[in-house]
PDB file of C-alpha atoms in Angstrom:
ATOM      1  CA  UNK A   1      14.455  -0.277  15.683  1.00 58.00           C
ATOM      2  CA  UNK A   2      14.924  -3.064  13.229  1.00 82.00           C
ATOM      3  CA  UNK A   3      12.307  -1.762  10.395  1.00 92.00           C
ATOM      4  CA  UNK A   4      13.881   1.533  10.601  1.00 96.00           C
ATOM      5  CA  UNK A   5      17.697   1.672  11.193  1.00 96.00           C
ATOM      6  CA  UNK A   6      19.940   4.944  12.006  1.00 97.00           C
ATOM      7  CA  UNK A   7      22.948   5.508  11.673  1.00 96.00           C
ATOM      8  CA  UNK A   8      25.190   6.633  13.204  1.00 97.00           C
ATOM      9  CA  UNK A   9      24.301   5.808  16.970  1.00 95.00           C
ATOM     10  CA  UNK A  10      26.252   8.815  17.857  1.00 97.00           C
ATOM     11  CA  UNK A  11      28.060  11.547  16.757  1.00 96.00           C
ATOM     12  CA  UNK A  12      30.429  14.084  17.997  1.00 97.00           C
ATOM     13  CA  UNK A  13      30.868  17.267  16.344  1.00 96.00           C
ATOM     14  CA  UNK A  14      32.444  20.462  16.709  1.00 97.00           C
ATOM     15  CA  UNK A  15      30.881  23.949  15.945  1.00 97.00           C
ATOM     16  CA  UNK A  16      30.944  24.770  11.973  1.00 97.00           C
ATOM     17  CA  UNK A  17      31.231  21.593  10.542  1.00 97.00           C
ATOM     18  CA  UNK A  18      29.087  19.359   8.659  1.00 97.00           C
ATOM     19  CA  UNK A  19      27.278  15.762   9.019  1.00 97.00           C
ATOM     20  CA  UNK A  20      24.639  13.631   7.414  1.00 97.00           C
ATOM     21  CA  UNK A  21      22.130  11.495   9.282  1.00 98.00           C
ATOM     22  CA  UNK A  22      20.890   8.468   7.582  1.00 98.00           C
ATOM     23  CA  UNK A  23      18.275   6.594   7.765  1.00 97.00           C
ATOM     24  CA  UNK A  24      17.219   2.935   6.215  1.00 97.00           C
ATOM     25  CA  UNK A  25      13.705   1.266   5.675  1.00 96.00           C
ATOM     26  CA  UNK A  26      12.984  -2.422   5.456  1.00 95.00           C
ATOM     27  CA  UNK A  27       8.914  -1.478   5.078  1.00 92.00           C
ATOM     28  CA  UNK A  28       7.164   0.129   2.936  1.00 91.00           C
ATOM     29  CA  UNK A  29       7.486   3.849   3.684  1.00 92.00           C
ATOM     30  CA  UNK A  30       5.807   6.543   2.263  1.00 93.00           C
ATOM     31  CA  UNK A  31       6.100   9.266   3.839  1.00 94.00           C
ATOM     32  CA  UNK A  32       9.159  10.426   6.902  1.00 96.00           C
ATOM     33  CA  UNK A  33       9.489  12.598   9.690  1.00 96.00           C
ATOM     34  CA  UNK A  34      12.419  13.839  11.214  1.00 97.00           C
ATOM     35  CA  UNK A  35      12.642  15.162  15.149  1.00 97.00           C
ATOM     36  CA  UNK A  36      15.108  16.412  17.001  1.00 97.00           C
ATOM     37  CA  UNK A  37      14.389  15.401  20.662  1.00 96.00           C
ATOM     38  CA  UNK A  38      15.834  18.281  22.808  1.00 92.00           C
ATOM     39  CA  UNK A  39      17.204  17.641  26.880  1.00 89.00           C
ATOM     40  CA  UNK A  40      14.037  18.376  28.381  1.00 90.00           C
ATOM     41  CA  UNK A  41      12.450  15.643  26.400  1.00 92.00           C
ATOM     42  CA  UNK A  42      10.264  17.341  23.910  1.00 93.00           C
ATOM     43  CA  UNK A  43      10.259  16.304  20.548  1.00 94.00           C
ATOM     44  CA  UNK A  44      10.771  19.023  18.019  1.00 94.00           C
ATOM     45  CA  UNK A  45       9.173  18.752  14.558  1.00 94.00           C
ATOM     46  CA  UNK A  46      11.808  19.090  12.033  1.00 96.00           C
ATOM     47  CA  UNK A  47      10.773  17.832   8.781  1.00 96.00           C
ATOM     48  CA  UNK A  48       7.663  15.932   6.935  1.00 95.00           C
ATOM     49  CA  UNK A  49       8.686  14.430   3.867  1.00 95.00           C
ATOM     50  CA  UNK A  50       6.707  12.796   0.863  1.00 93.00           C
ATOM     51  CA  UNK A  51       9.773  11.198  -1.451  1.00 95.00           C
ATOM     52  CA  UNK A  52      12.229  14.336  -2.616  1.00 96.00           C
ATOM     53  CA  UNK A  53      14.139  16.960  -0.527  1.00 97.00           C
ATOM     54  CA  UNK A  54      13.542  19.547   1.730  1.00 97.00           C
ATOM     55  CA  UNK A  55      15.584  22.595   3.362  1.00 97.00           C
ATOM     56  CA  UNK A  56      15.281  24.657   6.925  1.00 96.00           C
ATOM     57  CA  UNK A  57      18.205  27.144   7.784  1.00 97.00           C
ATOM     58  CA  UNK A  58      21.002  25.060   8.173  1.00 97.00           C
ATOM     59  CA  UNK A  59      19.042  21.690   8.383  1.00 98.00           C
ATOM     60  CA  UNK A  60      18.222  19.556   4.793  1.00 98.00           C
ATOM     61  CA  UNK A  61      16.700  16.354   4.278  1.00 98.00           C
ATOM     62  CA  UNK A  62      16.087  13.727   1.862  1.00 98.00           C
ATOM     63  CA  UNK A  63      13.357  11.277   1.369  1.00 97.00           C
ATOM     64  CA  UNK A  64      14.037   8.257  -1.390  1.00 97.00           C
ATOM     65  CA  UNK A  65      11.328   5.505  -0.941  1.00 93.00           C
ATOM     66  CA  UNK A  66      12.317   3.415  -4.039  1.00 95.00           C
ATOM     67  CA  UNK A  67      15.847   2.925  -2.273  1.00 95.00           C
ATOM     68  CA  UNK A  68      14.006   3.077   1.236  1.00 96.00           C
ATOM     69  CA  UNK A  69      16.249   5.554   2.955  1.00 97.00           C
ATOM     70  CA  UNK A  70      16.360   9.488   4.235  1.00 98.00           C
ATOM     71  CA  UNK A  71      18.896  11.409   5.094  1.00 98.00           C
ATOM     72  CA  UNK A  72      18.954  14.616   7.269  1.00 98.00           C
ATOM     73  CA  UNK A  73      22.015  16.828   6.860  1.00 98.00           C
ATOM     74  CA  UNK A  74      23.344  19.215   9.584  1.00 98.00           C
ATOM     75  CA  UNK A  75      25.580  22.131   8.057  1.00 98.00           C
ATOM     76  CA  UNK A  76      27.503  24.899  10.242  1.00 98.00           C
ATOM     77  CA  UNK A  77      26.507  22.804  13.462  1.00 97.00           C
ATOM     78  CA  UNK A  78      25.955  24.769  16.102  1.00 97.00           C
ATOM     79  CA  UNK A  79      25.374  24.051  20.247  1.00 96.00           C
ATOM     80  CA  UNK A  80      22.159  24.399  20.207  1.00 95.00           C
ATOM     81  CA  UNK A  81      21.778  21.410  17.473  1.00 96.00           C
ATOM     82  CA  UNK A  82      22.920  18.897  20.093  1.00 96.00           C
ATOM     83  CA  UNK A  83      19.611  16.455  21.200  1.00 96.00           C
ATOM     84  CA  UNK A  84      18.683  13.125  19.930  1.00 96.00           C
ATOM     85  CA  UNK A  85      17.504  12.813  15.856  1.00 97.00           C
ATOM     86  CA  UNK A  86      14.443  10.616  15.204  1.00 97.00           C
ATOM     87  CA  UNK A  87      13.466   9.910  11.928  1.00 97.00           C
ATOM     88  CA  UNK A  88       9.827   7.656  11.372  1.00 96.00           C
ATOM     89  CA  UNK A  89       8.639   6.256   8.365  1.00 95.00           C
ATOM     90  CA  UNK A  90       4.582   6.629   7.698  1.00 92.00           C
ATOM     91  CA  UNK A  91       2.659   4.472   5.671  1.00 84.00           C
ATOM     92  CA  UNK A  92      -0.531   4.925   4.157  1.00 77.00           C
ATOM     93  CA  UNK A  93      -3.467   4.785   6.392  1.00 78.00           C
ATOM     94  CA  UNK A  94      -2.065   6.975   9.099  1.00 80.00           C
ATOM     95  CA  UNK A  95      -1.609   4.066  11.247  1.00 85.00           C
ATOM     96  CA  UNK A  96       1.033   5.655  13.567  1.00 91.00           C
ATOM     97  CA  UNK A  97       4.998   6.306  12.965  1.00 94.00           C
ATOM     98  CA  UNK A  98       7.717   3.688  13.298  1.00 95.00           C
ATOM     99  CA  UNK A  99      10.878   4.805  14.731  1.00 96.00           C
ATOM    100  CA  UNK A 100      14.124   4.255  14.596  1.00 96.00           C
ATOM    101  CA  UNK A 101      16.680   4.164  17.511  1.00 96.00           C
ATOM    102  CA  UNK A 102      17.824   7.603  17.272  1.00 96.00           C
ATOM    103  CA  UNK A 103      21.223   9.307  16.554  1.00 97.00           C
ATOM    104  CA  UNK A 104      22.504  11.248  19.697  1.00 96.00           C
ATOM    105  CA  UNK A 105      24.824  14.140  18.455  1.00 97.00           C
ATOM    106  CA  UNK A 106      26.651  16.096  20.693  1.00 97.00           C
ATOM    107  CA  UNK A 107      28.172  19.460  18.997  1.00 97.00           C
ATOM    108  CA  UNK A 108      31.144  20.789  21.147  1.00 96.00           C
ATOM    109  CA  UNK A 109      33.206  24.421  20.935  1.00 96.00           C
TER     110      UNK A 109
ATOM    111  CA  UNK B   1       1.343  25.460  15.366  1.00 55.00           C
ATOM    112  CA  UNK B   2      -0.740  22.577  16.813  1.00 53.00           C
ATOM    113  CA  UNK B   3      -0.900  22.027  20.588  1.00 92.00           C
ATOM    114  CA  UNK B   4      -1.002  19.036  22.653  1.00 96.00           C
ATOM    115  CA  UNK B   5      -0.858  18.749  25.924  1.00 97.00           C
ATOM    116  CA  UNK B   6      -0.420  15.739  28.111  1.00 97.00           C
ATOM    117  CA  UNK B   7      -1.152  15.587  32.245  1.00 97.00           C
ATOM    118  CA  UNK B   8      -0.207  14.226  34.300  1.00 97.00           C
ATOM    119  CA  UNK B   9       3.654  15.042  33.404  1.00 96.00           C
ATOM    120  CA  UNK B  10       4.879  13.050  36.112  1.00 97.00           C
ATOM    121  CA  UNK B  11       3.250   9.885  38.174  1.00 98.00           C
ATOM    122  CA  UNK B  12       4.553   7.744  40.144  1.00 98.00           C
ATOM    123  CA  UNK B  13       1.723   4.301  40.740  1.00 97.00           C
ATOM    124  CA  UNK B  14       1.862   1.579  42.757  1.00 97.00           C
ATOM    125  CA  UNK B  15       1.914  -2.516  40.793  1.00 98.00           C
ATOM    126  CA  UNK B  16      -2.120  -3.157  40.798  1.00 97.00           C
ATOM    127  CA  UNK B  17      -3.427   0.046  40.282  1.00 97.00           C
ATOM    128  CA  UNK B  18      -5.397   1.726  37.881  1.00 98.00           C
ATOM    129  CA  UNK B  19      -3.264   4.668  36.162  1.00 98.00           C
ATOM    130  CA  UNK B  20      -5.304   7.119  33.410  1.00 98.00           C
ATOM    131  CA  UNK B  21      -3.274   9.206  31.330  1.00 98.00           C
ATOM    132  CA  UNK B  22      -4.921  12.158  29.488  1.00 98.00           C
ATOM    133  CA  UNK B  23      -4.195  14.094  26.429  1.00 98.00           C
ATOM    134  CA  UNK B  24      -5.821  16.838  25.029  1.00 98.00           C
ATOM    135  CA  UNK B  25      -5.199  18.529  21.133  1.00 97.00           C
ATOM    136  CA  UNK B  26      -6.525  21.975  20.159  1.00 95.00           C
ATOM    137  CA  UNK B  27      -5.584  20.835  16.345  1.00 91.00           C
ATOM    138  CA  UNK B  28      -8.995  19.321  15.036  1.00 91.00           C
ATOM    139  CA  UNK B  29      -7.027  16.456  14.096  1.00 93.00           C
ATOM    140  CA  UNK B  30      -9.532  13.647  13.703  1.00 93.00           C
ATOM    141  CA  UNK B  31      -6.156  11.178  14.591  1.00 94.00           C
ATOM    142  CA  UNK B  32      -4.996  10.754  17.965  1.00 96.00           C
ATOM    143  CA  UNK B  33      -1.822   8.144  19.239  1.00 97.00           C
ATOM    144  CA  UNK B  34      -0.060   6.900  22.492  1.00 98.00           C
ATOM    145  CA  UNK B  35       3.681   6.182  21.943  1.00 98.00           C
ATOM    146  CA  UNK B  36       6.100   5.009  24.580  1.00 98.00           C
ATOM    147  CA  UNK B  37       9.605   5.614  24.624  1.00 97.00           C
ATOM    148  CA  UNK B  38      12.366   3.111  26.115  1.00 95.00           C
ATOM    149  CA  UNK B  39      16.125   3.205  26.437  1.00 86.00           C
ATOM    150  CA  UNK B  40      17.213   0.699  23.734  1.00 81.00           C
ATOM    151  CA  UNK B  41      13.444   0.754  21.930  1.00 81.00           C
ATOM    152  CA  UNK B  42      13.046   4.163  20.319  1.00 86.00           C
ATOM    153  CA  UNK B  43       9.343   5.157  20.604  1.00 95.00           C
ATOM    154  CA  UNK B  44       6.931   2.541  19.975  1.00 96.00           C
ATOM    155  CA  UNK B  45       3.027   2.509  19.081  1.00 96.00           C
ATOM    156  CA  UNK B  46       0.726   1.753  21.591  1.00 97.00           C
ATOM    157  CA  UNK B  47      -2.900   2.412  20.687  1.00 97.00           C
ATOM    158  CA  UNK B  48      -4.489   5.015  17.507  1.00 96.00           C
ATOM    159  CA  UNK B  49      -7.628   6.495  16.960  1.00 96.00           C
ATOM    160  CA  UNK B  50      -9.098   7.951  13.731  1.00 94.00           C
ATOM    161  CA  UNK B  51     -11.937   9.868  15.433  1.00 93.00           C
ATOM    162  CA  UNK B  52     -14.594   9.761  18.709  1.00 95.00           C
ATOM    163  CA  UNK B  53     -15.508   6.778  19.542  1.00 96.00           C
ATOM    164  CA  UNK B  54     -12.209   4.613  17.590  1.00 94.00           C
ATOM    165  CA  UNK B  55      -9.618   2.988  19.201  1.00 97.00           C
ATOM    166  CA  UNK B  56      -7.350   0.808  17.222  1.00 96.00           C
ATOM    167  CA  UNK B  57      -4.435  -1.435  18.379  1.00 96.00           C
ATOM    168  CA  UNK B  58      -1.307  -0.518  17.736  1.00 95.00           C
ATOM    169  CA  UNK B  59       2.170  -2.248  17.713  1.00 94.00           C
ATOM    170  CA  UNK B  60       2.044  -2.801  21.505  1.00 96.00           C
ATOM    171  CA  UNK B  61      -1.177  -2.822  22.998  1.00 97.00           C
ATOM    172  CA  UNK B  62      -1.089  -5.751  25.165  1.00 97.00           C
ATOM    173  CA  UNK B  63      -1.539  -4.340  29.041  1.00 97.00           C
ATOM    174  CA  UNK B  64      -3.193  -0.884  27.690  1.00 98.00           C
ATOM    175  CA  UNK B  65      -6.535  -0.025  26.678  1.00 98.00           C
ATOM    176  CA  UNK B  66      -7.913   3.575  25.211  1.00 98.00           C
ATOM    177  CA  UNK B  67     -10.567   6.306  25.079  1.00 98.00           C
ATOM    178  CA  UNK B  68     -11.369   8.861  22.448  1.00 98.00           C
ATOM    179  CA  UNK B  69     -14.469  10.284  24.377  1.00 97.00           C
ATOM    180  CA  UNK B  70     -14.364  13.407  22.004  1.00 97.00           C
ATOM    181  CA  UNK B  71     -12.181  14.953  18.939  1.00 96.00           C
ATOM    182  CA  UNK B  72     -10.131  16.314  21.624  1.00 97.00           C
ATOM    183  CA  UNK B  73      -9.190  14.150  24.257  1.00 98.00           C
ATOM    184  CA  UNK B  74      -7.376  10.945  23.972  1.00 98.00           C
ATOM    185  CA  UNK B  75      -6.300   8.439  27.083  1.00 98.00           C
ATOM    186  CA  UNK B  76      -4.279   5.824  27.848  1.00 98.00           C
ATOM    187  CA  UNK B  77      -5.464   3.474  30.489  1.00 98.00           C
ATOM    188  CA  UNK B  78      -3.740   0.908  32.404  1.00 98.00           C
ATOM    189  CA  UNK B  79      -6.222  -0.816  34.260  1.00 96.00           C
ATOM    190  CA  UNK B  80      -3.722  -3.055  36.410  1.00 97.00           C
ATOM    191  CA  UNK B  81      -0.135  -1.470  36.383  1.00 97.00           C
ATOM    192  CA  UNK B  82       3.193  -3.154  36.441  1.00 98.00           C
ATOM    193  CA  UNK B  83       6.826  -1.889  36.665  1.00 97.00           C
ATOM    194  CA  UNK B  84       7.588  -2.771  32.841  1.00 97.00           C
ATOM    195  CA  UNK B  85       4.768  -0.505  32.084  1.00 98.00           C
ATOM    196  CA  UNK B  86       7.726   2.290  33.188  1.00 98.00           C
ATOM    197  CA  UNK B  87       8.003   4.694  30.859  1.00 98.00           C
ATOM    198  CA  UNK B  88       7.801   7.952  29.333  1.00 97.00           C
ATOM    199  CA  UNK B  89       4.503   7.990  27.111  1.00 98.00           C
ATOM    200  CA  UNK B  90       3.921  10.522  24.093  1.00 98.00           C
ATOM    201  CA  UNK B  91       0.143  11.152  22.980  1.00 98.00           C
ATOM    202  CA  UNK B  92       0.206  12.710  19.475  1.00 96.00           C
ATOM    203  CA  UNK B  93      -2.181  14.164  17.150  1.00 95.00           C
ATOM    204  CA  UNK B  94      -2.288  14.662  12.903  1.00 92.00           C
ATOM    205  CA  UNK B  95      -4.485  15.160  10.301  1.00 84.00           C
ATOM    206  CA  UNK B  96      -6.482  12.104   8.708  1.00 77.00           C
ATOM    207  CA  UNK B  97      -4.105  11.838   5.524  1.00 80.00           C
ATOM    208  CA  UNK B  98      -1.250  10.975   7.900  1.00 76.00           C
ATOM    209  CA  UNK B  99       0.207  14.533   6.995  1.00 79.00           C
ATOM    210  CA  UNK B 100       2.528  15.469  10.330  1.00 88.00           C
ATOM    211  CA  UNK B 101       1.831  14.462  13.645  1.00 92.00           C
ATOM    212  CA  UNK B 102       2.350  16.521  16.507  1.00 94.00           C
ATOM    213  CA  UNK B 103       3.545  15.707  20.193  1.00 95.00           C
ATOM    214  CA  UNK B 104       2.985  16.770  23.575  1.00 96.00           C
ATOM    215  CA  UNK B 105       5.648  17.105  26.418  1.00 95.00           C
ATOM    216  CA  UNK B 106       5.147  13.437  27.303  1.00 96.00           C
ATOM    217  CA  UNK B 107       4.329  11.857  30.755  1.00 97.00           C
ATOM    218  CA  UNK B 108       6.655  10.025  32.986  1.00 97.00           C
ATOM    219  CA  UNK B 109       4.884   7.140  34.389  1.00 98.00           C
ATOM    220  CA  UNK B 110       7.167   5.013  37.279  1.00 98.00           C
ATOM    221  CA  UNK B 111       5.219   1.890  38.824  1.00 98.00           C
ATOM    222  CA  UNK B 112       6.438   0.874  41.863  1.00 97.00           C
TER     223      UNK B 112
END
């Protein structure tokens, strides 16, 4: 957890509003995946990112390796969004992700 | 979308024994991995592979050692288990430019 940081820990939201995820690097990243690890355990591809931006449905995500962060916005939460977000930094020889601690977001009625 | 597929899902060992852990990926990724996932640690990096016949050491190998017998099957072997090896463990699979990996269901290992 201490080469890749999230923040927040946790997050509460209700239905139809908006957050942003973040995510900091202290290596060299160069490349980012985000997953949204549902109740059961399974861990949902959500995003692959090279540096720049990328947008699913109500999900976006950024990717800015000079300042070594990402960020994964949520907008219109709904229920079904609640889980635990993982985002993992790559690095060049495919030599396995590093995670950070996750952000556990609860959306609420 | 690629499939991976771990068994067993659940095991329960006793401290001593020999536990194998299998994964299998329809992908034709030539990379395989075995992650574990802790309360408080995230998922961590256990042991890679880059094709049959590679293992590599990952970012916590110590107590583990691995197979890659073919493109498509990857384990995870603990030859003598202990209750910190408690866990849930992820086997994953991606292409060999480190595009997206994929994950199975994961397996819960307890050692008694």
């Amino acid at each position: 957890g201490d080469k890749v940081k999230q923040s927040p820990s946790a997050l509460s939201l209700q239905e139809g509003t908006n957050s942003a995820l973040r995510c900091n690097f202290s290596i060299a990243a160069t490349t980012v995946q985000w997953f949204l690890q549902n109740p059961r355990g399974s861990l949902i591809n959500l995003f692959y990112l090279v540096p720049g931006t990328k947008e699913n449905g109500r999900l976006k995500s950024a990717f800015d390796s000079k300042e070594s962060y990402s960020t994964l916005h949520i907008r219109d939460a709904q229920l079904e969004d609640s889980g635990t977000y993982f985002c993992a930094a790559g690095g060049n020889y495919a030599q396995g992700l590093t995670f950070g601690l996750g952000t556990r977001v609860s959306v609420f009625p | 979308e690629a499939a991976v597929t771990q068994s067993p899902r659940n095991k329960v060992a006793v401290t001593g024994g020999k536990v194998t852990l299998s994964c299998n990926q329809t992908n034709n990724h030539n990379n395989m991995y075995w992650y574990r996932q802790d309360t408080g640690h995230g998922l961590r990096l256990i042991h890679y592979s880059y094709g049959a016949g590679s293992t590599e050491k990952g970012d916590i190998p110590d107590g583990y050692k691995a197979s890659r017998p073919s493109q498509e099957n990857f384990s995870l072997i603990l030859e003598l288990a202990t209750p910190s090896q408690t866990s849930v463990y992820f086997c994953a699979s991606g292409d060999r430019l480190g595009n997206t990996q994929y994950f199975g269901p994961g397996t819960r290992l307890l050692v008694l």
